Amino acid sequence: MQRSKSALLAGAAMLLALIAPAHAQIANNTIKLGVLTDLTGIATDSTGVGSVAAAKLAIEDFKLEKPDIKVELLQADHQNKPDIGGAITRRWMDLDKVDAVLDVPFSSVALAVQEATRGSKTAFIASGPGSSLLTGEKCSPNTVHWTYDTWALAHGTALALLKAKKDTWFFVTADYAFGHSLEKDASDVVKEQNGKILGSVRHPPGASDFSSFLLQAQASKAKIVALANAVNDTVNSVKQATEFGIQAGGQELAALLMQVTDVNAIGLQGAKGLYLTEGFYWDSNDGTRKFSDRFTAAVGGGKRPTAIQAGVYAGTLHYLRAAAAANTTDGQKVVAKMKEMPSKDPLFGEGTIREDGRHIHNMYLFQVKTPAESKAPWDFYKLVETIPAKDAFRPIAEGNCPMVTK
C-alpha cells in the first residue's frame, strides 16, 4: 500500500512537471532587452532617447497583456561605429544576458550587430538601419528588419517621380553601406523605367559643406537631384541646395530617406514639395495620434515620433508577444515565432514577417506641405499614395537570402 501511494505521488509529480507554469523556460520570468542606438551623434534626433522611450511604451503595453513577465531594458550608444556596436552587443550577450537587441541606426553598425548575434541565443530587431542586405545576402535567423529598407524607399519615391516624367537623375550619396544601398536600389528603378543616370558623387557622413557636390549636381542638368543620405546629411544638403538655387533653376530634390525630425530641422519653407516614402506618420489616424501623444509626453519638447522610433515600439511589442507565446527567450526560436504569428499594433496595423526576416506592411508616399498648408506644429505631410504591403518591399526571390526556400 505504501509503495502504491509513493508511485501515485511520483506520477503526480511527473504530471505537474509536464504542465509546468507557462513561462518556466523564460529564466526568472524575466526578458532583458537592449536598445543600441545613437545617443550623441547625427541620428540622435530620429533615434536616440526617442527609441528608448518607444521601447518603454511597448513594454508598458505588453505588461498589460502579461503582467507576470518582468521586462528589463538597457540602453547604450554605439557612437555610429561598427566595432563599438559589435563590442557592446557581445558584452550584452555574454555578461548581461540580453535577449534581444533593438533599433541600431546606421547600416554598417547593424551589419556588425547582425554578425555578432547570428546563431546565438539573442534576437536582433532592427528598426534604425536601412540596408536591404539585412534580409538579402546577409540575412540571419536571429534578425527581423522592421520599419523600412533602401529598396522600399527607393521604389516608393523613384517610381512616383519617374511616372511624372522626371527621368534624368543625379545622386548625392553618403559614402557608407546605407547610402550605397539606397543609390543602387534607386538606380535600378531608374534604369528599369528607361530613365538615365547622369552622374553621382559620394560625400563623407557628417559633412558640413555640400557645395562641391551640389555644383556637380547642378551642372548635370538632371531633372532630379536624389539625396541618398540621412539625418543631418539630408538636412544640410537640402538647406544648401535651396541656397544654391537648385530648385529655383528647375531641378527637383528627392530625399530618399527623410523623417519628420528632418523636416522640422529644415523648416517647411526649405522642404516644401519634397517627395518621400515612409512606413509611419504620426498624424495618420487616431491610433497613431494616440501613441504620438504618449510619446511626446515621455520625451518632452513637443517632439513627434519618427518612423524609426515607431518601428522600435512595434518590433519590441511583437518580439515580447512572441517570446511569451513561444515560452522562451532563445533568439532563433522567438524570431521563428514572430514569423509564425501575424503582427498587429496601432502604428503599422496588420503585418507579417517573411522567411527572410523582412516585416511586411504598407508604405506611404508623402509630399511635404507648404507653410500655408500646415495647420499646426509637426503638420508636415500630405498623403499622395498608399503602397500596399505586397508591393512595398523587394520580392523575396530577388533578395538572395540563403534561408529562403527555393
C-alpha positions as a Python dict, from the first residue, in 0.01 Angstrom:
ca = {
    (1, 'M'): (0, 0, 0),
    (2, 'Q'): (283, 238, 89),
    (3, 'R'): (461, 163, -239),
    (4, 'S'): (140, 222, -432),
    (5, 'K'): (97, 557, -258),
    (6, 'S'): (458, 652, -339),
    (7, 'A'): (404, 558, -702),
    (8, 'L'): (95, 776, -714),
    (9, 'L'): (287, 1068, -566),
    (10, 'A'): (570, 1020, -814),
    (11, 'G'): (322, 1009, -1102),
    (12, 'A'): (156, 1325, -979),
    (13, 'A'): (495, 1499, -962),
    (14, 'M'): (570, 1397, -1320),
    (15, 'L'): (232, 1527, -1436),
    (16, 'L'): (295, 1859, -1264),
    (17, 'A'): (632, 1884, -1436),
    (18, 'L'): (468, 1832, -1771),
    (19, 'I'): (214, 2104, -1707),
    (20, 'A'): (467, 2345, -1556),
    (21, 'P'): (392, 2716, -1538),
    (22, 'A'): (351, 2881, -1877),
    (23, 'H'): (677, 3077, -1853),
    (24, 'A'): (903, 2816, -1699),
    (25, 'Q'): (1154, 2845, -1987),
    (26, 'I'): (1185, 3222, -1950),
    (27, 'A'): (1454, 3239, -1684),
    (28, 'N'): (1329, 3409, -1368),
    (29, 'N'): (1022, 3514, -1567),
    (30, 'T'): (1235, 3800, -1698),
    (31, 'I'): (1309, 3919, -2051),
    (32, 'K'): (1604, 4153, -2095),
    (33, 'L'): (1616, 4397, -2386),
    (34, 'G'): (1887, 4637, -2503),
    (35, 'V'): (1829, 4949, -2712),
    (36, 'L'): (2153, 5005, -2904),
    (37, 'T'): (2118, 5346, -3064),
    (38, 'D'): (2270, 5685, -3139),
    (39, 'L'): (2252, 5887, -2820),
    (40, 'T'): (2507, 6156, -2907),
    (41, 'G'): (2561, 6163, -3285),
    (42, 'I'): (2389, 6279, -3601),
    (43, 'A'): (2094, 6037, -3575),
    (44, 'T'): (2010, 6112, -3214),
    (45, 'D'): (1706, 6322, -3306),
    (46, 'S'): (1544, 6049, -3515),
    (47, 'T'): (1650, 5759, -3291),
    (48, 'G'): (1831, 5809, -2956),
    (49, 'V'): (1628, 5873, -2644),
    (50, 'G'): (1313, 5858, -2855),
    (51, 'S'): (1389, 5497, -2946),
    (52, 'V'): (1441, 5419, -2576),
    (53, 'A'): (1109, 5587, -2495),
    (54, 'A'): (933, 5388, -2769),
    (55, 'A'): (1067, 5060, -2629),
    (56, 'K'): (945, 5158, -2283),
    (57, 'L'): (597, 5228, -2420),
    (58, 'A'): (593, 4884, -2584),
    (59, 'I'): (693, 4726, -2252),
    (60, 'E'): (412, 4915, -2077),
    (61, 'D'): (158, 4780, -2326),
    (62, 'F'): (296, 4426, -2308),
    (63, 'K'): (274, 4433, -1927),
    (64, 'L'): (-99, 4497, -1959),
    (65, 'E'): (-124, 4170, -2153),
    (66, 'K'): (128, 3965, -1949),
    (67, 'P'): (169, 4125, -1605),
    (68, 'D'): (352, 3819, -1470),
    (69, 'I'): (652, 3863, -1704),
    (70, 'K'): (918, 4112, -1599),
    (71, 'V'): (1095, 4310, -1873),
    (72, 'E'): (1426, 4487, -1812),
    (73, 'L'): (1566, 4748, -2052),
    (74, 'L'): (1927, 4851, -2110),
    (75, 'Q'): (2047, 5126, -2340),
    (76, 'A'): (2382, 5210, -2499),
    (77, 'D'): (2536, 5449, -2751),
    (78, 'H'): (2715, 5276, -3039),
    (79, 'Q'): (2869, 5610, -3148),
    (80, 'N'): (2793, 5517, -3510),
    (81, 'K'): (3094, 5283, -3512),
    (82, 'P'): (3061, 4918, -3616),
    (83, 'D'): (3339, 4797, -3385),
    (84, 'I'): (3180, 4965, -3083),
    (85, 'G'): (2833, 4839, -3176),
    (86, 'G'): (2963, 4485, -3215),
    (87, 'A'): (3159, 4500, -2888),
    (88, 'I'): (2858, 4628, -2690),
    (89, 'T'): (2641, 4355, -2841),
    (90, 'R'): (2887, 4082, -2746),
    (91, 'R'): (2919, 4219, -2392),
    (92, 'W'): (2542, 4234, -2358),
    (93, 'M'): (2516, 3875, -2479),
    (94, 'D'): (2799, 3731, -2269),
    (95, 'L'): (2776, 3929, -1945),
    (96, 'D'): (2433, 4092, -1927),
    (97, 'K'): (2241, 3806, -2091),
    (98, 'V'): (2041, 4042, -2312),
    (99, 'D'): (1773, 3852, -2502),
    (100, 'A'): (1715, 4100, -2785),
    (101, 'V'): (1899, 4398, -2931),
    (102, 'L'): (1673, 4676, -3059),
    (103, 'D'): (1695, 4968, -3304),
    (104, 'V'): (2062, 5009, -3424),
    (105, 'P'): (2060, 5301, -3668),
    (106, 'F'): (2337, 5307, -3932),
    (107, 'S'): (2361, 5008, -4160),
    (108, 'S'): (2732, 4950, -4106),
    (109, 'V'): (2672, 4913, -3730),
    (110, 'A'): (2364, 4699, -3786),
    (111, 'L'): (2556, 4460, -4011),
    (112, 'A'): (2817, 4421, -3733),
    (113, 'V'): (2542, 4353, -3479),
    (114, 'Q'): (2381, 4105, -3716),
    (115, 'E'): (2705, 3907, -3735),
    (116, 'A'): (2753, 3922, -3356),
    (117, 'T'): (2405, 3780, -3293),
    (118, 'R'): (2399, 3529, -3580),
    (119, 'G'): (2347, 3176, -3448),
    (120, 'S'): (2330, 3296, -3086),
    (121, 'K'): (2051, 3297, -2826),
    (122, 'T'): (1997, 3671, -2884),
    (123, 'A'): (1750, 3822, -3131),
    (124, 'F'): (1812, 4138, -3331),
    (125, 'I'): (1502, 4350, -3400),
    (126, 'A'): (1628, 4618, -3639),
    (127, 'S'): (1433, 4939, -3684),
    (128, 'G'): (1704, 5202, -3736),
    (129, 'P'): (1910, 5066, -4028),
    (130, 'G'): (1803, 5071, -4391),
    (131, 'S'): (2033, 4837, -4579),
    (132, 'S'): (1837, 4574, -4767),
    (133, 'L'): (2136, 4341, -4722),
    (134, 'L'): (1996, 4262, -4375),
    (135, 'T'): (1725, 4049, -4537),
    (136, 'G'): (1917, 3977, -4856),
    (137, 'E'): (2250, 3802, -4897),
    (138, 'K'): (2342, 3860, -4530),
    (139, 'C'): (2008, 3752, -4379),
    (140, 'S'): (2013, 3583, -4039),
    (141, 'P'): (1777, 3353, -3847),
    (142, 'N'): (1820, 3588, -3548),
    (143, 'T'): (1710, 3905, -3726),
    (144, 'V'): (1382, 4081, -3801),
    (145, 'H'): (1404, 4401, -4007),
    (146, 'W'): (1104, 4614, -3923),
    (147, 'T'): (1047, 4970, -4043),
    (148, 'Y'): (1193, 5030, -4387),
    (149, 'D'): (1480, 4946, -4616),
    (150, 'T'): (1656, 5103, -4910),
    (151, 'W'): (1457, 4902, -5165),
    (152, 'A'): (1124, 5023, -5025),
    (153, 'L'): (1235, 5386, -5000),
    (154, 'A'): (1389, 5391, -5346),
    (155, 'H'): (1099, 5223, -5521),
    (156, 'G'): (830, 5427, -5350),
    (157, 'T'): (982, 5765, -5430),
    (158, 'A'): (1158, 5688, -5758),
    (159, 'L'): (859, 5521, -5924),
    (160, 'A'): (634, 5816, -5844),
    (161, 'L'): (878, 6066, -5992),
    (162, 'L'): (953, 5853, -6298),
    (163, 'K'): (581, 5821, -6367),
    (164, 'A'): (574, 6201, -6371),
    (165, 'K'): (844, 6200, -6644),
    (166, 'K'): (1124, 6302, -6408),
    (167, 'D'): (1358, 6069, -6591),
    (168, 'T'): (1714, 6206, -6556),
    (169, 'W'): (1883, 6164, -6220),
    (170, 'F'): (2197, 6269, -6034),
    (171, 'F'): (2284, 6115, -5696),
    (172, 'V'): (2443, 6282, -5394),
    (173, 'T'): (2525, 5980, -5182),
    (174, 'A'): (2655, 5924, -4829),
    (175, 'D'): (2969, 5712, -4851),
    (176, 'Y'): (2872, 5417, -4630),
    (177, 'A'): (2667, 5099, -4657),
    (178, 'F'): (2324, 5262, -4628),
    (179, 'G'): (2397, 5531, -4888),
    (180, 'H'): (2543, 5281, -5132),
    (181, 'S'): (2238, 5054, -5099),
    (182, 'L'): (1998, 5344, -5140),
    (183, 'E'): (2171, 5469, -5456),
    (184, 'K'): (2185, 5120, -5607),
    (185, 'D'): (1818, 5044, -5536),
    (186, 'A'): (1703, 5378, -5677),
    (187, 'S'): (1934, 5349, -5979),
    (188, 'D'): (1787, 5009, -6058),
    (189, 'V'): (1438, 5161, -6066),
    (190, 'V'): (1551, 5448, -6290),
    (191, 'K'): (1710, 5207, -6537),
    (192, 'E'): (1411, 4970, -6531),
    (193, 'Q'): (1185, 5263, -6621),
    (194, 'N'): (1415, 5373, -6906),
    (195, 'G'): (1545, 5675, -6720),
    (196, 'K'): (1905, 5795, -6725),
    (197, 'I'): (2165, 5836, -6451),
    (198, 'L'): (2366, 6147, -6538),
    (199, 'G'): (2616, 6110, -6256),
    (200, 'S'): (2677, 6064, -5886),
    (201, 'V'): (2908, 6189, -5611),
    (202, 'R'): (2980, 6048, -5268),
    (203, 'H'): (3028, 6250, -4953),
    (204, 'P'): (3158, 6151, -4609),
    (205, 'P'): (2895, 6101, -4338),
    (206, 'G'): (2859, 6409, -4121),
    (207, 'A'): (2971, 6651, -4393),
    (208, 'S'): (2902, 7019, -4332),
    (209, 'D'): (2987, 7159, -4675),
    (210, 'F'): (2799, 7015, -4973),
    (211, 'S'): (2888, 7293, -5217),
    (212, 'S'): (3117, 7093, -5447),
    (213, 'F'): (2871, 6803, -5462),
    (214, 'L'): (2572, 7026, -5531),
    (215, 'L'): (2758, 7223, -5800),
    (216, 'Q'): (2820, 6896, -5985),
    (217, 'A'): (2454, 6805, -5948),
    (218, 'Q'): (2353, 7147, -6077),
    (219, 'A'): (2590, 7124, -6374),
    (220, 'S'): (2446, 6784, -6473),
    (221, 'K'): (2108, 6945, -6553),
    (222, 'A'): (1939, 6630, -6420),
    (223, 'K'): (1569, 6676, -6355),
    (224, 'I'): (1606, 6502, -6017),
    (225, 'V'): (1886, 6553, -5768),
    (226, 'A'): (1847, 6247, -5547),
    (227, 'L'): (1983, 6264, -5193),
    (228, 'A'): (2089, 5914, -5093),
    (229, 'N'): (2177, 6010, -4737),
    (230, 'A'): (2014, 6051, -4398),
    (231, 'V'): (1953, 6270, -4091),
    (232, 'N'): (2190, 6570, -4065),
    (233, 'D'): (2339, 6498, -4407),
    (234, 'T'): (1992, 6522, -4561),
    (235, 'V'): (1909, 6835, -4361),
    (236, 'N'): (2230, 7013, -4461),
    (237, 'S'): (2216, 6909, -4826),
    (238, 'V'): (1853, 7027, -4863),
    (239, 'K'): (1930, 7360, -4694),
    (240, 'Q'): (2235, 7419, -4911),
    (241, 'A'): (2054, 7309, -5228),
    (242, 'T'): (1800, 7581, -5160),
    (243, 'E'): (2080, 7835, -5108),
    (244, 'F'): (2237, 7730, -5440),
    (245, 'G'): (1904, 7779, -5615),
    (246, 'I'): (1879, 7421, -5740),
    (247, 'Q'): (1500, 7413, -5717),
    (248, 'A'): (1471, 7770, -5846),
    (249, 'G'): (1674, 7662, -6150),
    (250, 'G'): (1418, 7398, -6243),
    (251, 'Q'): (1568, 7088, -6085),
    (252, 'E'): (1383, 6897, -5814),
    (253, 'L'): (1510, 6731, -5499),
    (254, 'A'): (1419, 6378, -5398),
    (255, 'A'): (1513, 6292, -5041),
    (256, 'L'): (1532, 5913, -5049),
    (257, 'L'): (1523, 5899, -4670),
    (258, 'M'): (1356, 6184, -4486),
    (259, 'Q'): (1183, 6182, -4149),
    (260, 'V'): (962, 6427, -3965),
    (261, 'T'): (1258, 6537, -3750),
    (262, 'D'): (1449, 6626, -4068),
    (263, 'V'): (1159, 6834, -4200),
    (264, 'N'): (1135, 7004, -3861),
    (265, 'A'): (1506, 7089, -3875),
    (266, 'I'): (1489, 7222, -4232),
    (267, 'G'): (1158, 7405, -4198),
    (268, 'L'): (867, 7384, -4438),
    (269, 'Q'): (993, 7674, -4647),
    (270, 'G'): (1303, 7474, -4741),
    (271, 'A'): (1146, 7126, -4751),
    (272, 'K'): (813, 7206, -4920),
    (273, 'G'): (725, 6993, -5220),
    (274, 'L'): (973, 6714, -5145),
    (275, 'Y'): (851, 6361, -5206),
    (276, 'L'): (941, 6088, -4959),
    (277, 'T'): (839, 5735, -4866),
    (278, 'E'): (768, 5638, -4504),
    (279, 'G'): (622, 5342, -4320),
    (280, 'F'): (464, 5554, -4047),
    (281, 'Y'): (342, 5911, -3994),
    (282, 'W'): (231, 6029, -3654),
    (283, 'D'): (-83, 6208, -3781),
    (284, 'S'): (-224, 5930, -4000),
    (285, 'N'): (-514, 5811, -3781),
    (286, 'D'): (-648, 5801, -3427),
    (287, 'G'): (-417, 5513, -3329),
    (288, 'T'): (-100, 5687, -3447),
    (289, 'R'): (-207, 6014, -3286),
    (290, 'K'): (-280, 5849, -2950),
    (291, 'F'): (59, 5680, -2949),
    (292, 'S'): (228, 6002, -3053),
    (293, 'D'): (70, 6190, -2763),
    (294, 'R'): (211, 5929, -2523),
    (295, 'F'): (550, 5954, -2692),
    (296, 'T'): (552, 6334, -2675),
    (297, 'A'): (466, 6323, -2306),
    (298, 'A'): (756, 6081, -2249),
    (299, 'V'): (1029, 6267, -2441),
    (300, 'G'): (914, 6626, -2395),
    (301, 'G'): (987, 6924, -2617),
    (302, 'G'): (675, 6873, -2826),
    (303, 'K'): (856, 6615, -3043),
    (304, 'R'): (663, 6367, -3252),
    (305, 'P'): (793, 6015, -3322),
    (306, 'T'): (980, 5924, -3636),
    (307, 'A'): (906, 5609, -3832),
    (308, 'I'): (1221, 5453, -3684),
    (309, 'Q'): (1101, 5518, -3329),
    (310, 'A'): (757, 5384, -3419),
    (311, 'G'): (927, 5072, -3553),
    (312, 'V'): (1110, 5024, -3223),
    (313, 'Y'): (774, 5026, -3044),
    (314, 'A'): (606, 4785, -3285),
    (315, 'G'): (902, 4549, -3318),
    (316, 'T'): (954, 4536, -2942),
    (317, 'L'): (587, 4463, -2876),
    (318, 'H'): (576, 4182, -3133),
    (319, 'Y'): (901, 4034, -3001),
    (320, 'L'): (765, 4027, -2644),
    (321, 'R'): (437, 3870, -2752),
    (322, 'A'): (625, 3605, -2950),
    (323, 'A'): (861, 3528, -2659),
    (324, 'A'): (560, 3479, -2432),
    (325, 'A'): (384, 3261, -2690),
    (326, 'A'): (695, 3051, -2756),
    (327, 'N'): (768, 3024, -2385),
    (328, 'T'): (1136, 3100, -2442),
    (329, 'T'): (1390, 3379, -2492),
    (330, 'D'): (1604, 3174, -2730),
    (331, 'G'): (1662, 3427, -3009),
    (332, 'Q'): (1615, 3199, -3307),
    (333, 'K'): (1305, 3036, -3158),
    (334, 'V'): (1147, 3372, -3079),
    (335, 'V'): (1221, 3505, -3428),
    (336, 'A'): (1066, 3186, -3572),
    (337, 'K'): (755, 3251, -3361),
    (338, 'M'): (750, 3615, -3476),
    (339, 'K'): (738, 3488, -3834),
    (340, 'E'): (463, 3242, -3748),
    (341, 'M'): (242, 3500, -3571),
    (342, 'P'): (84, 3790, -3761),
    (343, 'S'): (172, 4126, -3609),
    (344, 'K'): (-85, 4386, -3510),
    (345, 'D'): (-38, 4725, -3348),
    (346, 'P'): (-188, 5076, -3382),
    (347, 'L'): (113, 5213, -3571),
    (348, 'F'): (166, 4973, -3860),
    (349, 'G'): (-165, 4791, -3850),
    (350, 'E'): (-158, 4426, -3950),
    (351, 'G'): (162, 4277, -4086),
    (352, 'T'): (364, 3963, -4136),
    (353, 'I'): (729, 3863, -4122),
    (354, 'R'): (868, 3676, -4418),
    (355, 'E'): (1109, 3386, -4422),
    (356, 'D'): (1398, 3628, -4487),
    (357, 'G'): (1316, 3833, -4173),
    (358, 'R'): (1158, 4125, -4357),
    (359, 'H'): (850, 4270, -4181),
    (360, 'I'): (583, 4344, -4442),
    (361, 'H'): (342, 4635, -4404),
    (362, 'N'): (203, 4921, -4607),
    (363, 'M'): (435, 5204, -4704),
    (364, 'Y'): (321, 5555, -4790),
    (365, 'L'): (431, 5815, -5043),
    (366, 'F'): (406, 6162, -4890),
    (367, 'Q'): (472, 6514, -5009),
    (368, 'V'): (592, 6782, -4770),
    (369, 'K'): (334, 7055, -4722),
    (370, 'T'): (388, 7422, -4789),
    (371, 'P'): (385, 7658, -4490),
    (372, 'A'): (34, 7769, -4592),
    (373, 'E'): (-96, 7411, -4595),
    (374, 'S'): (38, 7328, -4249),
    (375, 'K'): (-216, 7396, -3974),
    (376, 'A'): (-19, 7302, -3661),
    (377, 'P'): (331, 7217, -3534),
    (378, 'W'): (461, 6894, -3694),
    (379, 'D'): (177, 6901, -3952),
    (380, 'F'): (421, 6824, -4233),
    (381, 'Y'): (294, 6558, -4474),
    (382, 'K'): (11, 6507, -4715),
    (383, 'L'): (-57, 6154, -4837),
    (384, 'V'): (-4, 6102, -5209),
    (385, 'E'): (-31, 5725, -5235),
    (386, 'T'): (-61, 5415, -5018),
    (387, 'I'): (178, 5144, -5134),
    (388, 'P'): (19, 4808, -5043),
    (389, 'A'): (227, 4570, -4832),
    (390, 'K'): (252, 4319, -5117),
    (391, 'D'): (421, 4581, -5337),
    (392, 'A'): (608, 4784, -5078),
    (393, 'F'): (914, 4561, -5031),
    (394, 'R'): (1154, 4371, -5254),
    (395, 'P'): (1014, 4039, -5378),
    (396, 'I'): (1158, 3766, -5159),
    (397, 'A'): (1301, 3575, -5455),
    (398, 'E'): (1516, 3874, -5555),
    (399, 'G'): (1695, 3911, -5222),
    (400, 'N'): (1921, 3604, -5249),
    (401, 'C'): (1868, 3524, -4879),
    (402, 'P'): (2017, 3178, -4814),
    (403, 'M'): (1736, 3096, -4569),
    (404, 'V'): (1464, 3128, -4832),
    (405, 'T'): (1329, 2802, -4965),
    (406, 'K'): (1383, 2789, -5338),
}
